[in-house]
Coordinates of C-alpha atoms in Angstrom, one line a residue:
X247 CA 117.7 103.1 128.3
X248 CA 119.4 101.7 125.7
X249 CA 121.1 98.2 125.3
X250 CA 122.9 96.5 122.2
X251 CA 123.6 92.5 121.9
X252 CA 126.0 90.9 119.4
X253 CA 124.9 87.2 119.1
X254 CA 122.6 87.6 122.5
X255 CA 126.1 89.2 124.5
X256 CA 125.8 92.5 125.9
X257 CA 127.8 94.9 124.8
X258 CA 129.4 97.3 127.2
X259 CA 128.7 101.1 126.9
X260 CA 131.4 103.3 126.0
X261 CA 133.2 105.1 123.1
X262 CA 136.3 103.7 123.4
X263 CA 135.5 102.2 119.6
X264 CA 137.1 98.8 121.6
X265 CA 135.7 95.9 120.2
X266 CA 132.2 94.9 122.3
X267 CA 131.5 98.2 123.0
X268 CA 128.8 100.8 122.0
X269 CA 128.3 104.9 122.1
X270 CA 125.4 106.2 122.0
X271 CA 125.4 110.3 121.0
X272 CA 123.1 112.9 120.3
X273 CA 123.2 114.4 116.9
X274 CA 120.8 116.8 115.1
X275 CA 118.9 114.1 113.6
X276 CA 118.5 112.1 116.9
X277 CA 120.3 109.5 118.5
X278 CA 123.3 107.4 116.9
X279 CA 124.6 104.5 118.0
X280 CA 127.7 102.9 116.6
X281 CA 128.6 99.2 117.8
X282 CA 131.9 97.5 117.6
X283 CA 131.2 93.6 116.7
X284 CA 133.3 91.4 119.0
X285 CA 135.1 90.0 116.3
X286 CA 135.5 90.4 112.5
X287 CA 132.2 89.7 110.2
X288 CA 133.3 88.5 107.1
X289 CA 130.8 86.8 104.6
X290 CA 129.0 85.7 107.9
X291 CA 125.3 86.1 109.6
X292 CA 125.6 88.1 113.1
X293 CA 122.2 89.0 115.3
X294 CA 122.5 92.4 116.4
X295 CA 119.9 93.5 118.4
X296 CA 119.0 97.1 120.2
X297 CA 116.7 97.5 123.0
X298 CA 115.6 101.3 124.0
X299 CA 112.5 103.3 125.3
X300 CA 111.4 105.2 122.6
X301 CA 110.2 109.0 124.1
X302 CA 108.1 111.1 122.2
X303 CA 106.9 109.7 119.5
X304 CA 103.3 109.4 120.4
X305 CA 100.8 111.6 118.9
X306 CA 97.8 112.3 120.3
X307 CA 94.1 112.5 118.5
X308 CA 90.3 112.1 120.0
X309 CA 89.9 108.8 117.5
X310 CA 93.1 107.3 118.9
X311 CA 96.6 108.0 119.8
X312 CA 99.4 106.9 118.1
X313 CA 103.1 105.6 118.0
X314 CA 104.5 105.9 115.0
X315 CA 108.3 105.2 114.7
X316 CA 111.1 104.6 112.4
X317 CA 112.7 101.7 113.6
X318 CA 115.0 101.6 110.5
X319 CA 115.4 105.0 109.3
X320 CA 116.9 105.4 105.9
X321 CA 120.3 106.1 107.0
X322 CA 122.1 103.0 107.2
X323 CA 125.4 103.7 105.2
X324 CA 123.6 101.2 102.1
X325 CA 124.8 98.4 104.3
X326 CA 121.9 95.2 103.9
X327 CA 119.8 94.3 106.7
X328 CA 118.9 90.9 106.1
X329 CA 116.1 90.4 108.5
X330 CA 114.4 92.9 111.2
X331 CA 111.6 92.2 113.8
X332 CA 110.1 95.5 115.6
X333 CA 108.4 94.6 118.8
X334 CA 106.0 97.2 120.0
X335 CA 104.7 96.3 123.5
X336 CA 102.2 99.0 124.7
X337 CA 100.4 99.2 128.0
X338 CA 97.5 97.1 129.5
X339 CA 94.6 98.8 128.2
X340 CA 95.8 100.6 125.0
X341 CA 96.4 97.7 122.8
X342 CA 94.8 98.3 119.0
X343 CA 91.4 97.5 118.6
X344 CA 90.3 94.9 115.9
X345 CA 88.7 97.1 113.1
X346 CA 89.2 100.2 114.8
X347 CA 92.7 100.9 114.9
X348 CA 95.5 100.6 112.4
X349 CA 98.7 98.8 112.4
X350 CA 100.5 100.1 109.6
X351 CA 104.2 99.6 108.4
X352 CA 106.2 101.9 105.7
X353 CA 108.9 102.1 103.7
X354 CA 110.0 98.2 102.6
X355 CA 106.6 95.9 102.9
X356 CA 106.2 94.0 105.8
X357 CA 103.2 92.0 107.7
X358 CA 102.2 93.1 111.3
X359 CA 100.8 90.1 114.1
X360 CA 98.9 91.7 116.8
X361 CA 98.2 89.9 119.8
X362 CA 96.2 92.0 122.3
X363 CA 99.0 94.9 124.1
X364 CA 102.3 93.2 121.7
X365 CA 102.5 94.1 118.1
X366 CA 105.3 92.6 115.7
X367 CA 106.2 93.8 112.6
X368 CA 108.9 92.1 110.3
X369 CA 110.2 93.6 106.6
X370 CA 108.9 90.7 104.0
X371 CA 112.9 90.5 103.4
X372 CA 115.9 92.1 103.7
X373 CA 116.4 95.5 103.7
X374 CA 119.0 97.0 101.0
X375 CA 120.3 100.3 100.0
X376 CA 118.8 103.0 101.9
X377 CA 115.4 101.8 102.4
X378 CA 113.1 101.6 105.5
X379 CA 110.8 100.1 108.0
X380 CA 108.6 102.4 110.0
X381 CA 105.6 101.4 112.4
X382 CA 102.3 103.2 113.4
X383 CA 100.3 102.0 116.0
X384 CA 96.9 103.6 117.0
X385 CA 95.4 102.8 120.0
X386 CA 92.3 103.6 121.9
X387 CA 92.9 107.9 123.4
X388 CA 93.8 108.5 127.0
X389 CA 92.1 111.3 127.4
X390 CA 94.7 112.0 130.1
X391 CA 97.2 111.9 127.3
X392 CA 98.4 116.0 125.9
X393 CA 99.8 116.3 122.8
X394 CA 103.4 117.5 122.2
X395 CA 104.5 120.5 120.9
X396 CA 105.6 119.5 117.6
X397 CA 102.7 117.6 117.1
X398 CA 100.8 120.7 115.5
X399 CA 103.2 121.8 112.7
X400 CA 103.9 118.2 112.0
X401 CA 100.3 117.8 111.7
X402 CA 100.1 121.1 109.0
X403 CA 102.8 119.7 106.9
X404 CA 101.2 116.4 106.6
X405 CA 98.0 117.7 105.4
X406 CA 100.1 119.9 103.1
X407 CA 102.3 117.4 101.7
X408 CA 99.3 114.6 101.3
X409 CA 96.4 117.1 99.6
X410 CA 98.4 120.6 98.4
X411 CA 101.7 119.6 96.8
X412 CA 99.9 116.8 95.0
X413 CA 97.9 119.3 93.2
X414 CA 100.7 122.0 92.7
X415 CA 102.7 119.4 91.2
X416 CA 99.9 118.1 88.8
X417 CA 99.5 121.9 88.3
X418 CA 103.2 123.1 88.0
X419 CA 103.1 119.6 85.0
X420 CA 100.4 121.2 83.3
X421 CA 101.6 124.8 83.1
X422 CA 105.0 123.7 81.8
X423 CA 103.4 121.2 78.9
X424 CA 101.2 125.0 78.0
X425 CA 104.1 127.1 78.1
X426 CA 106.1 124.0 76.2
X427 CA 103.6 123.6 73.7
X428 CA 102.7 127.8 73.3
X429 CA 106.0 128.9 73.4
X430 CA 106.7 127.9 69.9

């Protein structure tokens, strides 16, 4: 379910690499889609805009589920994105609740408007280099809802990267300033 616009015009799916066309193909990171502007961009603004259903990337937890979603992943060949808008739009009944569930963005700043079941988040300004706008969304649980198998070793290497390797690397600092000053 994916559709790319150049200046509000469809583009036509296919890898023909013909200009107004775009592929879509799977890769071991994911998805990639490559678009072919309708004409030259030299120097010049264009809107680009992709629309797509985003599966599997909820994660499910008694307080709250959650989507949480690179919408700008790293990996944008250092090319600039001068201005981004991520529109979440989640079903009636599980928009966040004021004070209970968070909105958060990563990577570049940005600010978040939430207006009952739509959330919008925009980077503060452009985005350069390789850096990146991610979204989480929590939202009240469906206890209906199950969560997916990766969810559990995602879950483990989270903990482990935000409380363990904080303190190994304190500790690995600390055993090489003894061992720098002791050695001589």
């Amino acid at each position: 379910n994916i559709q790319v616009y150049d200046n509000d015009h469809p583009l036509r799916q296919g890898c023909s690499e013909q200009p107004g066309t775009y592929c879509v193909r799977t890769t071991t990171d994911g998805r990639e889609i490559r678009y072919y502007f309708t004409q030259p961009v030299t120097n010049n603004n264009r809107i680009i805009r992709i629309e797509y259903t985003v599966l599997g990337a909820l994660r499910i937890y008694d307080g709250g589920d959650q989507l949480w979603w690179a919408a700008i992943p790293s990996d944008h060949f250092g090319y600039t994105i001068g201005s981004s808008t991520v529109t979440v739009q989640m079903p009636a009944g599980f928009g966040p609740r004021e004070g209970v569930d968070p909105v958060e963005v990563y990577g570049v700043p940005g600010s978040v408007q939430v207006n009952g079941t739509t959330i919008v988040a925009m980077p503060n300004g452009a985005i350069e280099g390789n850096g990146s706008f991610e979204i989480r969304v929590q939202y009240p649980h469906d206890p209906n809802a199950t969560s997916p198998r990766w969810q559990s070793s995602f879950d483990t290497q989270r903990e482990f990267d935000e409380n363990a390797r904080p303190l190994l690397d304190i500790s690995a600092l600390a055993l090489t300033v003894l061992i720098g000053i002791g050695g001589p």
